[in-house]
Amino acid sequence: MSAAVELFSEQGFAATTVPQITERAGLTTRTFFRHFADKREVLFGHEDAPTQARAFLAQAPPGMSTAEFIAWGLGLMARERFDGHRDELRVIQALIDSDDSLQERSLRKREMLNSLVGEALRSRGLGEQRARLLAEATVSALYVALDHWLNSDTDVSIDALALKALAGLHADLDGIGTVPRPAPSIQQARRPSSATPN
Amino acid sequence: MSAAVELFSEQGFAATTVPQITERAGLTTRTFFRHFADKREVLFGHEDAPTQARAFLAQAPPGMSTAEFIAWGLGLMARERFDGHRDELRVIQALIDSDDSLQERSLRKREMLNSLVGEALRSRGLGEQRARLLAEATVSALYVALDHWLNSDTDVSIDALALKALAGLHADLDGIGTVPRPAPSIQQARRPSSATPN
């Protein structure tokens, strides 16, 4: 949908209308609304993207370890969504950075991706908490990799960058299961707690 | 600040006013506003909480490994904010779940915690990407642990639960650095990509 991205980029996201997009793209507005609920969706994917992604993930070859499944899923995503699209994605990223409602939508998309990956991991037998944490770490690694990939000229693919980030995380967590609960070492400056990280 | 939490819980967050809170707590509104910018802050901590947290983290004993620092920080947080406050935190969690603006604030607080932990890790020598990913994984583990701790009667402390979750993540990522890029195995159902996870 680069006609829309071009227009957003030329005249701003807020100022661009769906009729302008369909005119530039040579579509009817009827066709547009068959694919997208609104103009934000052009940047964030079809409404049925989660269903598609779910179906893709369910087709993972059998017999993979958890780590292999993560690598497979990241490779699939890189091929489907990133490889060969870097310039367009840079424009989209700049658009998102410039608009609060797009940033909010971007956060919601990240949450949805966390859920999808968590669901796939649960369906492969991981417990609830373990699936959630691994899904969030994987999605974090994807976003860290995306940031680097968009803001550099690296020839390394997104999935390879994300896997490298996860390998670094694995190394940094080495020994985490055997650290004893440390004694408190800070006694000063206590005050009544506001008591939540939420 | 349990006077406020009591009132929120009795009559709802939206319906509760600052004068009601100060009356119940036996404070002047002037004193209230010296500590809190608004009533939401009662649930989320003082405005200077990040500064305090930064100062605490900077006091970590020297010579710790990264994993030991994470364990130390989680232990500190558990002692300062969680241990002994489970009932109050359950009420606060229910309040947050019931109000959109509180949920949004909660997400922002989580982002702030990610930044704080990332900053502490960078100041200990970790590179930018590595610090960000480890910080996000640690905060994810804390929230996974919090969920379990609030919704069960476990006697295990939050920091021990979070460490156990991180140890599980470490195990699940085993071998992630050596998985070869898998060949594409899904050829059907390709369609032009909407090209972003954002």
Coordinates of C-alpha atoms in Angstrom, one line a residue:
Chain A
M1 CA 0.0 0.0 0.0
S2 CA 2.7 2.5 -0.8
A3 CA 0.3 5.1 -2.3
A4 CA -1.0 5.7 1.2
V5 CA 2.5 5.7 2.7
E6 CA 3.6 8.2 0.1
L7 CA 0.7 10.5 0.9
F8 CA 1.1 10.3 4.6
S9 CA 4.7 11.1 4.2
E10 CA 4.1 14.0 1.8
Q11 CA 1.3 15.8 3.6
G12 CA 1.2 14.2 7.1
F13 CA -0.9 11.3 8.4
A14 CA -3.7 13.5 9.9
A15 CA -4.2 15.5 6.8
T16 CA -4.6 12.5 4.4
T17 CA -8.0 11.3 3.6
V18 CA -9.2 7.8 2.4
P19 CA -10.5 9.3 -0.9
Q20 CA -7.0 10.8 -1.5
I21 CA -5.4 7.4 -0.9
T22 CA -7.8 5.5 -3.2
E23 CA -7.4 8.1 -5.9
R24 CA -3.6 7.8 -5.9
A25 CA -3.8 4.0 -5.7
G26 CA -6.4 3.8 -8.4
L27 CA -8.9 2.0 -6.2
T28 CA -12.5 2.6 -5.2
T29 CA -13.1 3.5 -1.6
R30 CA -15.4 0.4 -1.5
T31 CA -12.4 -1.8 -2.3
F32 CA -10.3 0.1 0.3
F33 CA -12.8 -0.5 3.1
R34 CA -13.0 -4.2 2.1
H35 CA -9.4 -4.5 3.2
F36 CA -9.0 -1.8 5.9
A37 CA -11.3 -0.6 8.6
D38 CA -9.6 2.9 8.6
K39 CA -6.5 4.6 7.3
R40 CA -4.4 3.6 10.3
E41 CA -4.8 0.0 9.3
V42 CA -2.8 0.6 6.1
L43 CA 0.2 1.0 8.4
F44 CA -0.6 -1.8 10.8
G45 CA -1.9 -4.6 8.7
H46 CA -5.3 -6.1 7.8
E47 CA -7.8 -6.9 10.5
D48 CA -7.4 -10.6 9.8
A49 CA -3.6 -10.4 10.2
P50 CA -3.7 -12.0 13.7
T51 CA -5.8 -14.9 12.3
Q52 CA -3.3 -15.4 9.5
A53 CA -0.4 -15.2 11.8
R54 CA -2.0 -17.8 14.1
A55 CA -2.5 -20.1 11.1
F56 CA 1.1 -19.6 10.1
L57 CA 2.5 -20.4 13.5
A58 CA 0.3 -23.5 13.8
Q59 CA 2.1 -24.9 10.7
A60 CA 5.5 -25.1 12.4
P61 CA 7.3 -28.3 11.4
P62 CA 6.9 -30.9 14.2
G63 CA 9.7 -32.0 16.5
M64 CA 11.2 -28.5 17.1
S65 CA 12.7 -27.5 20.4
T66 CA 11.3 -24.2 21.9
A67 CA 14.4 -22.3 20.8
E68 CA 14.1 -23.7 17.2
F69 CA 10.4 -22.7 17.1
I70 CA 11.3 -19.2 18.2
A71 CA 14.0 -19.0 15.5
W72 CA 11.6 -20.4 12.9
G73 CA 8.9 -17.9 13.8
L74 CA 11.3 -15.0 13.7
G75 CA 12.6 -16.2 10.3
L76 CA 9.1 -16.4 8.9
M77 CA 8.2 -12.9 10.1
A78 CA 11.4 -11.5 8.7
R79 CA 10.6 -13.0 5.3
E80 CA 6.9 -12.0 5.3
R81 CA 7.2 -8.5 6.6
F82 CA 10.7 -7.1 6.6
D83 CA 13.1 -8.5 4.0
G84 CA 13.2 -6.0 1.1
H85 CA 10.9 -3.4 2.8
R86 CA 13.5 -1.4 4.8
D87 CA 12.9 1.9 3.0
E88 CA 9.1 1.7 3.3
L89 CA 9.4 0.7 6.9
R90 CA 11.7 3.6 7.7
V91 CA 9.0 6.0 6.4
I92 CA 6.3 4.2 8.4
Q93 CA 8.4 4.3 11.5
A94 CA 8.9 8.1 11.1
L95 CA 5.1 8.5 10.6
I96 CA 4.4 6.5 13.8
D97 CA 6.9 8.6 15.7
S98 CA 5.1 11.7 14.6
D99 CA 1.6 10.9 15.7
D100 CA 0.3 10.0 19.2
S101 CA -2.7 7.9 18.0
L102 CA -0.3 5.9 15.8
Q103 CA 2.0 5.3 18.7
E104 CA -0.9 4.1 20.8
R105 CA -1.9 1.8 18.0
S106 CA 1.7 0.6 17.7
L107 CA 1.7 -0.3 21.4
R108 CA -1.5 -2.2 21.0
K109 CA -0.1 -4.1 18.1
R110 CA 2.9 -5.1 20.2
E111 CA 0.5 -6.3 22.9
M112 CA -1.3 -8.4 20.3
L113 CA 1.9 -9.9 19.1
N114 CA 2.8 -10.8 22.7
S115 CA -0.5 -12.6 23.0
L116 CA -0.2 -14.4 19.7
V117 CA 3.3 -15.7 20.4
G118 CA 2.3 -16.6 24.0
E119 CA -0.7 -18.6 22.6
A120 CA 1.5 -20.4 20.1
L121 CA 3.9 -21.3 22.9
R122 CA 1.1 -22.6 25.2
S123 CA -0.2 -24.7 22.4
R124 CA 3.3 -26.3 22.2
G125 CA 3.0 -27.3 25.8
L126 CA 4.6 -24.4 27.8
G127 CA 2.9 -23.4 31.0
E128 CA 1.0 -20.1 31.2
Q129 CA 3.7 -18.0 32.9
R130 CA 6.6 -19.5 31.0
A131 CA 4.8 -18.9 27.7
R132 CA 4.0 -15.3 28.6
L133 CA 7.6 -14.4 29.6
L134 CA 9.2 -16.1 26.6
A135 CA 6.8 -14.4 24.3
E136 CA 7.5 -11.0 25.8
A137 CA 11.2 -11.5 25.6
T138 CA 11.0 -12.7 22.0
V139 CA 8.9 -9.7 21.0
S140 CA 11.3 -7.4 22.9
A141 CA 14.2 -8.9 20.9
L142 CA 12.3 -8.4 17.7
Y143 CA 11.7 -4.7 18.5
V144 CA 15.4 -4.2 19.6
A145 CA 16.4 -5.8 16.3
L146 CA 14.0 -3.7 14.3
D147 CA 15.3 -0.5 15.8
H148 CA 18.9 -1.4 14.9
W149 CA 17.9 -2.6 11.4
L150 CA 16.0 0.6 10.6
N151 CA 18.6 2.9 12.0
S152 CA 21.7 1.3 10.4
D153 CA 22.8 -0.1 7.1
T154 CA 23.4 -3.5 8.5
D155 CA 23.2 -6.4 6.0
V156 CA 22.2 -8.8 8.7
S157 CA 18.5 -9.8 8.6
I158 CA 16.0 -8.9 11.3
D159 CA 15.6 -12.5 12.5
A160 CA 19.4 -13.0 12.8
L161 CA 19.6 -9.7 14.8
A162 CA 16.8 -10.8 17.1
L163 CA 18.3 -14.2 17.6
K164 CA 21.7 -12.6 18.5
A165 CA 19.9 -10.4 21.0
L166 CA 18.2 -13.4 22.6
A167 CA 21.5 -15.2 22.8
G168 CA 22.9 -12.2 24.6
L169 CA 20.0 -12.3 27.0
H170 CA 20.6 -16.0 27.6
A171 CA 24.2 -15.3 28.4
D172 CA 23.2 -12.4 30.8
L173 CA 20.8 -14.7 32.6
D174 CA 23.4 -17.3 33.2
G175 CA 23.4 -18.4 36.8
I176 CA 20.1 -16.5 37.6
G177 CA 18.5 -19.7 39.0
T178 CA 21.2 -20.2 41.6
V179 CA 21.7 -16.7 43.0
P180 CA 20.8 -16.7 46.7
R181 CA 18.3 -14.1 48.0
P182 CA 20.7 -11.3 48.8
A183 CA 20.7 -9.7 52.3
P184 CA 19.2 -6.2 52.4
S185 CA 22.1 -3.7 52.1
I186 CA 20.2 -0.5 52.1
Q187 CA 18.7 0.6 55.4
Q188 CA 18.6 4.3 55.1
A189 CA 15.9 6.4 53.5
R190 CA 13.1 4.0 53.9
R191 CA 9.7 5.6 53.9
P192 CA 6.1 4.3 53.8
S193 CA 5.7 2.5 50.5
S194 CA 3.3 3.5 47.8
A195 CA 3.5 -0.2 47.3
T196 CA 3.0 -1.0 43.6
P197 CA 4.9 -1.2 40.4
N198 CA 1.7 -1.0 38.4
Chain B
M1 CA -2.0 5.9 51.8
S2 CA -4.7 3.4 52.7
A3 CA -7.4 6.1 53.4
A4 CA -7.4 6.8 49.7
V5 CA -7.3 3.2 48.7
E6 CA -10.2 2.5 51.0
L7 CA -12.3 5.3 49.5
F8 CA -11.5 4.3 45.9
S9 CA -12.5 0.8 46.8
E10 CA -15.7 1.8 48.5
Q11 CA -17.1 4.4 46.1
G12 CA -15.0 3.9 42.9
F13 CA -11.9 5.7 41.7
A14 CA -13.6 8.3 39.5
A15 CA -16.1 9.3 42.2
T16 CA -13.5 10.0 44.9
T17 CA -12.3 13.5 45.3
V18 CA -9.0 14.8 46.9
P19 CA -10.9 16.6 49.7
Q20 CA -12.6 13.3 50.6
I21 CA -9.3 11.6 50.7
T22 CA -7.6 14.3 52.9
E23 CA -10.6 14.4 55.2
R24 CA -10.5 10.6 55.8
A25 CA -6.7 10.7 56.2
G26 CA -6.8 13.7 58.5
L27 CA -4.5 15.8 56.2
T28 CA -4.8 19.2 54.6
T29 CA -5.2 19.2 50.8
R30 CA -2.1 21.4 50.8
T31 CA -0.1 18.5 52.4
F32 CA -1.7 16.1 49.9
F33 CA -0.5 18.1 47.0
R34 CA 2.9 18.5 48.4
H35 CA 3.3 14.7 48.0
F36 CA 1.0 13.8 45.0
A37 CA 0.3 15.7 41.8
D38 CA -3.1 14.1 41.6
K39 CA -5.2 11.3 43.0
R40 CA -3.8 8.7 40.6
E41 CA -0.4 9.2 42.1
V42 CA -1.6 7.8 45.3
L43 CA -1.7 4.4 43.5
F44 CA 1.4 4.8 41.5
G45 CA 3.9 6.4 43.8
H46 CA 5.4 9.9 44.3
E47 CA 6.7 11.9 41.4
D48 CA 10.2 11.5 42.8
A49 CA 10.0 7.7 43.0
P50 CA 12.1 7.3 39.8
T51 CA 14.8 9.5 41.3
Q52 CA 14.7 7.5 44.5
A53 CA 14.8 4.2 42.6
R54 CA 17.8 5.4 40.6
A55 CA 19.6 6.3 43.7
F56 CA 18.9 2.9 45.3
L57 CA 20.1 1.0 42.2
A58 CA 23.3 3.0 42.1
Q59 CA 24.1 1.7 45.6
A60 CA 24.4 -1.9 44.5
P61 CA 27.4 -3.5 46.2
P62 CA 30.4 -3.7 43.8
G63 CA 31.6 -6.9 42.2
M64 CA 28.2 -8.4 41.3
S65 CA 27.6 -10.3 38.1
T66 CA 24.7 -9.1 36.0
A67 CA 22.6 -12.0 37.2
E68 CA 23.4 -11.1 40.8
F69 CA 22.6 -7.4 40.2
I70 CA 19.2 -8.4 38.8
A71 CA 18.5 -10.7 41.8
W72 CA 19.6 -7.9 44.2
G73 CA 17.4 -5.3 42.5
L74 CA 14.4 -7.6 42.6
G75 CA 15.0 -8.4 46.2
L76 CA 15.2 -4.7 47.1
M77 CA 12.0 -4.0 45.2
A78 CA 10.2 -6.8 46.9
R79 CA 11.2 -5.6 50.3
E80 CA 10.4 -1.9 49.6
R81 CA 7.1 -2.3 47.8
F82 CA 5.6 -5.8 48.1
D83 CA 6.4 -7.8 51.2
G84 CA 3.6 -7.4 53.7
H85 CA 1.3 -5.4 51.4
R86 CA -0.4 -8.1 49.5
D87 CA -4.0 -7.3 50.6
E88 CA -3.6 -3.6 49.8
L89 CA -2.0 -4.4 46.4
R90 CA -4.9 -6.7 45.5
V91 CA -7.3 -3.8 46.1
I92 CA -5.1 -1.5 44.0
Q93 CA -4.9 -4.1 41.2
A94 CA -8.7 -4.4 41.1
L95 CA -9.0 -0.6 41.0
I96 CA -6.6 -0.4 38.1
D97 CA -8.4 -3.2 36.2
S98 CA -11.6 -1.2 36.5
D99 CA -10.4 2.1 35.1
D100 CA -9.0 2.9 31.6
S101 CA -7.0 5.9 32.6
L102 CA -5.4 3.9 35.5
Q103 CA -4.5 1.1 33.1
E104 CA -2.8 3.6 30.8
R105 CA -0.9 5.1 33.7
S106 CA 0.0 1.6 34.7
L107 CA 1.5 0.9 31.3
R108 CA 3.5 4.1 31.5
K109 CA 4.8 3.1 34.9
R110 CA 5.9 -0.1 33.4
E111 CA 7.7 1.7 30.6
M112 CA 9.4 3.9 33.2
L113 CA 10.6 0.9 35.1
N114 CA 12.0 -0.6 31.8
S115 CA 13.9 2.7 31.3
L116 CA 15.2 2.8 34.9
V117 CA 16.4 -0.8 34.9
G118 CA 18.0 -0.3 31.4
E119 CA 19.8 2.8 32.6
A120 CA 21.1 0.9 35.6
L121 CA 22.4 -1.9 33.4
R122 CA 24.0 0.5 31.0
S123 CA 25.8 2.2 33.8
R124 CA 27.2 -1.2 34.8
G125 CA 28.7 -1.6 31.3
L126 CA 26.1 -3.4 29.3
G127 CA 25.6 -2.2 25.7
E128 CA 22.5 -0.3 24.7
Q129 CA 20.5 -3.2 23.1
R130 CA 21.6 -5.8 25.6
A131 CA 20.6 -3.5 28.5
R132 CA 17.2 -2.8 27.0
L133 CA 16.4 -6.4 26.3
L134 CA 17.5 -7.6 29.8
A135 CA 15.6 -4.8 31.4
E136 CA 12.4 -5.6 29.6
A137 CA 12.8 -9.3 30.4
T138 CA 13.4 -8.5 34.1
V139 CA 10.3 -6.3 34.3
S140 CA 8.2 -8.9 32.4
A141 CA 9.3 -11.5 35.0
L142 CA 8.4 -9.1 37.8
Y143 CA 4.9 -8.6 36.4
V144 CA 4.4 -12.3 35.8
A145 CA 5.5 -12.9 39.4
L146 CA 3.2 -10.1 40.6
D147 CA 0.2 -11.6 38.8
H148 CA 0.9 -15.0 40.4
W149 CA 1.5 -13.5 43.8
L150 CA -1.7 -11.5 43.8
N151 CA -3.8 -14.3 42.5
S152 CA -2.7 -17.1 44.7
D153 CA -1.8 -17.7 48.4
T154 CA 1.8 -18.6 47.7
D155 CA 4.2 -18.1 50.5
V156 CA 7.1 -17.5 48.1
S157 CA 8.2 -13.8 47.8
I158 CA 7.8 -11.8 44.6
D159 CA 11.5 -11.7 43.9
A160 CA 11.9 -15.4 44.3
L161 CA 9.0 -15.9 41.9
A162 CA 10.5 -13.5 39.4
L163 CA 13.9 -15.2 39.6
K164 CA 12.3 -18.6 39.1
A165 CA 10.6 -17.2 36.0
L166 CA 13.9 -15.8 34.7
A167 CA 15.5 -19.2 35.3
G168 CA 12.8 -20.7 33.2
L169 CA 13.4 -18.2 30.5
H170 CA 17.1 -19.0 30.6
A171 CA 16.3 -22.7 30.1
D172 CA 13.9 -22.0 27.3
L173 CA 16.5 -19.9 25.4
D174 CA 19.0 -22.7 25.7
G175 CA 20.7 -23.2 22.3
I176 CA 19.1 -20.0 20.8
G177 CA 22.5 -18.7 19.7
T178 CA 23.2 -21.8 17.6
V179 CA 20.0 -22.4 15.8
P180 CA 20.6 -22.1 12.0
R181 CA 18.3 -19.8 10.0
P182 CA 15.6 -22.3 9.1
A183 CA 14.5 -22.7 5.4
P184 CA 11.1 -21.3 4.6
S185 CA 8.6 -24.0 4.9
I186 CA 5.4 -22.1 4.1
Q187 CA 4.9 -21.1 0.5
Q188 CA 1.2 -20.9 0.2
A189 CA -1.0 -18.0 1.0
R190 CA 1.6 -15.3 0.6
R191 CA 0.2 -12.0 -0.1
P192 CA 1.6 -8.5 -0.4
S193 CA 2.8 -7.6 3.0
S194 CA 1.5 -4.7 5.1
A195 CA 5.1 -4.7 6.2
T196 CA 5.3 -3.8 9.8
P197 CA 5.1 -5.2 13.3
N198 CA 4.7 -1.7 14.6

